[in-house]
Short mmCIF file of C-alpha atoms in Angstrom, two decimals:
data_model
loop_
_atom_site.label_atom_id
_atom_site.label_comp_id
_atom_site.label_asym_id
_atom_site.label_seq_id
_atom_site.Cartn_x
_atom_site.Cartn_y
_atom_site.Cartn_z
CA UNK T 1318 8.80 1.99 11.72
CA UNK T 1319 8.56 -1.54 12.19
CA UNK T 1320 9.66 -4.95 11.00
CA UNK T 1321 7.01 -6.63 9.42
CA UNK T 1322 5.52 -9.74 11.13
CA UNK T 1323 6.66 -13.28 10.60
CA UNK T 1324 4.79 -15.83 9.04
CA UNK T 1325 2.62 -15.55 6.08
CA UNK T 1326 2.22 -11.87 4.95
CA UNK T 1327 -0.26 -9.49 3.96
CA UNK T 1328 1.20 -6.02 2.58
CA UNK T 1329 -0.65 -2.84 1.75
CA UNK T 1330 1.43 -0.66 -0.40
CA UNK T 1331 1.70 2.94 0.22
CA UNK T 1332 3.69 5.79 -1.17
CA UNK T 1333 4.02 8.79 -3.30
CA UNK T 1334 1.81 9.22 -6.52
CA UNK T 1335 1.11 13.08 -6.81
CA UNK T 1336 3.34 14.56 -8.86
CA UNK T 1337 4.90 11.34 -10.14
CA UNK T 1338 5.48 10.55 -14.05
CA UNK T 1339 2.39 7.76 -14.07
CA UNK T 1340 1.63 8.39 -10.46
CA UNK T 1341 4.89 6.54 -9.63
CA UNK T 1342 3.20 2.98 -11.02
CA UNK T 1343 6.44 1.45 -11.52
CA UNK T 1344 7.81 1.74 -8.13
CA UNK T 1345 4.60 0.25 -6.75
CA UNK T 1346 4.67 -2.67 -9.02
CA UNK T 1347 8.67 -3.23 -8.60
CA UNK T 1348 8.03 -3.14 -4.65
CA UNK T 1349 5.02 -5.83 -4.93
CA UNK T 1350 6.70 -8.17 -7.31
CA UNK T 1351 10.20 -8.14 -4.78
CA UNK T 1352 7.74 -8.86 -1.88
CA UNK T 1353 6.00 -11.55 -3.84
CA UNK T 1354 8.98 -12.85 -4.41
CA UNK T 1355 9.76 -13.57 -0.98
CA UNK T 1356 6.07 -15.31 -0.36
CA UNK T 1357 4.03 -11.99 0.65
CA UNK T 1358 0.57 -11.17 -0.33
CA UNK T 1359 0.60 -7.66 -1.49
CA UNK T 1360 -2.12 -4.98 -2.04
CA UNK T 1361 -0.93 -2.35 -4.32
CA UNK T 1362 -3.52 0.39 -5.22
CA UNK T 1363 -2.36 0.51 -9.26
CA UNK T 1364 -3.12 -3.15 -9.34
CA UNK T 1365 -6.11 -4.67 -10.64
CA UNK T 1366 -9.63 -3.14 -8.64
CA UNK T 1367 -12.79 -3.03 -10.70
CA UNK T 1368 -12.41 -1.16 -13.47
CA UNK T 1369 -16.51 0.42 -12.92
CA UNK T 1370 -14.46 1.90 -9.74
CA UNK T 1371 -11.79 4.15 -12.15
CA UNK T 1372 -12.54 7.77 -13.00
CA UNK T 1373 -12.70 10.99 -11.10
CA UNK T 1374 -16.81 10.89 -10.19
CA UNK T 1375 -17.28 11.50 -6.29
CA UNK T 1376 -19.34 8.44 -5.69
CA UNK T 1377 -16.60 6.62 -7.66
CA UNK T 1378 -13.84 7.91 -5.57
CA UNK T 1379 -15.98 7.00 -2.18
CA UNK T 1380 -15.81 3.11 -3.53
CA UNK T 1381 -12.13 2.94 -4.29
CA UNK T 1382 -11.42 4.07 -0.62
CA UNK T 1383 -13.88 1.77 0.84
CA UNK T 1384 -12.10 -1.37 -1.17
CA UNK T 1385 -8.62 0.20 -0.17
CA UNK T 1386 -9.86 0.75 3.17
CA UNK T 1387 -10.94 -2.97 3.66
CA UNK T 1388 -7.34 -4.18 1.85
CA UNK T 1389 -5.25 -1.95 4.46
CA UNK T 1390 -7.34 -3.14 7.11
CA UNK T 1391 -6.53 -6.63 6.44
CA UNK T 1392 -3.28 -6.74 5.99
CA UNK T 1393 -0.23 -7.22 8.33
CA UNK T 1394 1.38 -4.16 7.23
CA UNK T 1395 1.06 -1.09 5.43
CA UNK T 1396 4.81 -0.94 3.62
CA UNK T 1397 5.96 2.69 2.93
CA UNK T 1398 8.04 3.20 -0.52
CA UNK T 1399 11.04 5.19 -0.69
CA UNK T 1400 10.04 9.40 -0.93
CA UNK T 1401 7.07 8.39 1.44
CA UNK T 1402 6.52 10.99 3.97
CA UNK T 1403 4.50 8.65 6.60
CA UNK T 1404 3.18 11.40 8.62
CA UNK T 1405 1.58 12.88 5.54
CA UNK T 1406 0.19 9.48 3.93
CA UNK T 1407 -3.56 8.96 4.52
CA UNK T 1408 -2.74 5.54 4.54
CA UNK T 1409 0.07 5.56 7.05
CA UNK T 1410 -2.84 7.71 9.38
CA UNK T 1411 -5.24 4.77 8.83
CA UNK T 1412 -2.88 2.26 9.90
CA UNK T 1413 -1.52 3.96 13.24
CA UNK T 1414 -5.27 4.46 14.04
CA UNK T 1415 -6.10 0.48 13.71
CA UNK T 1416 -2.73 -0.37 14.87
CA UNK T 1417 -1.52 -1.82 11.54
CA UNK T 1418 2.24 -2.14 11.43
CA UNK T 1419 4.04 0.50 8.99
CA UNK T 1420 7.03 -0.67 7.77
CA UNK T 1421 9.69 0.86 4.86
CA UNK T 1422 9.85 -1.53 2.25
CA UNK T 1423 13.53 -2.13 2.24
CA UNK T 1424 13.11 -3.17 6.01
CA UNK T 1425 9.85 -5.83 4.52
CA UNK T 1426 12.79 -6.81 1.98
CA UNK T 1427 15.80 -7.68 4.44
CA UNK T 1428 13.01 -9.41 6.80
#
């Protein structure tokens, strides 16, 4: 893990939804309005998104992981909530391969 880079920042959200009471929404939008609070842009896949995108159809599911490919892919960092386990995130995968930072969020929050 790393500290997030200085400057203006862009943060991807990533963490544990499966098996989750509401596929742990609240710790996703707790994390993104701390980091907002301290001037980051943040991604967070339970916000907004095109609603035409939501439902469990296979072309459906191929959009919504093109749009949260592209978000990950331009952020700074991809920050990891609390229960994450990195190695087993698809997200976390993603970044390592395009050499997006991963940070825990506490670490994006002490930054």
């Amino acid at each position: 893990m790393q500290h997030p880079p200085p400057g203006r920042r862009v943060y991807y959200l990533a963490g544990p939804m499966t098996g989750y009471a509401d596929q742990n929404r609240d710790a996703f939008l707790d994390a993104a309005e701390r980091l907002r609070a301290l001037g980051a842009e943040v991604y967070s896949p339970h916000e907004g998104g095109d609603p035409a995108l939501r439902g469990r159809s296979l072309g459906r599911l191929l959009a919504r992981v093109s749009v949260d490919l592209d978000a990950l892919l331009a952020s700074d960092a991809v920050i990891c909530l609390p229960g994450s386990l990195e190695a087993l995130i698809p997200e976390v995968i993603l970044a390592e391969a395009y050499g997006v930072p991963v940070v825990h969020v506490e670490d994006a929050l002490s930054a």
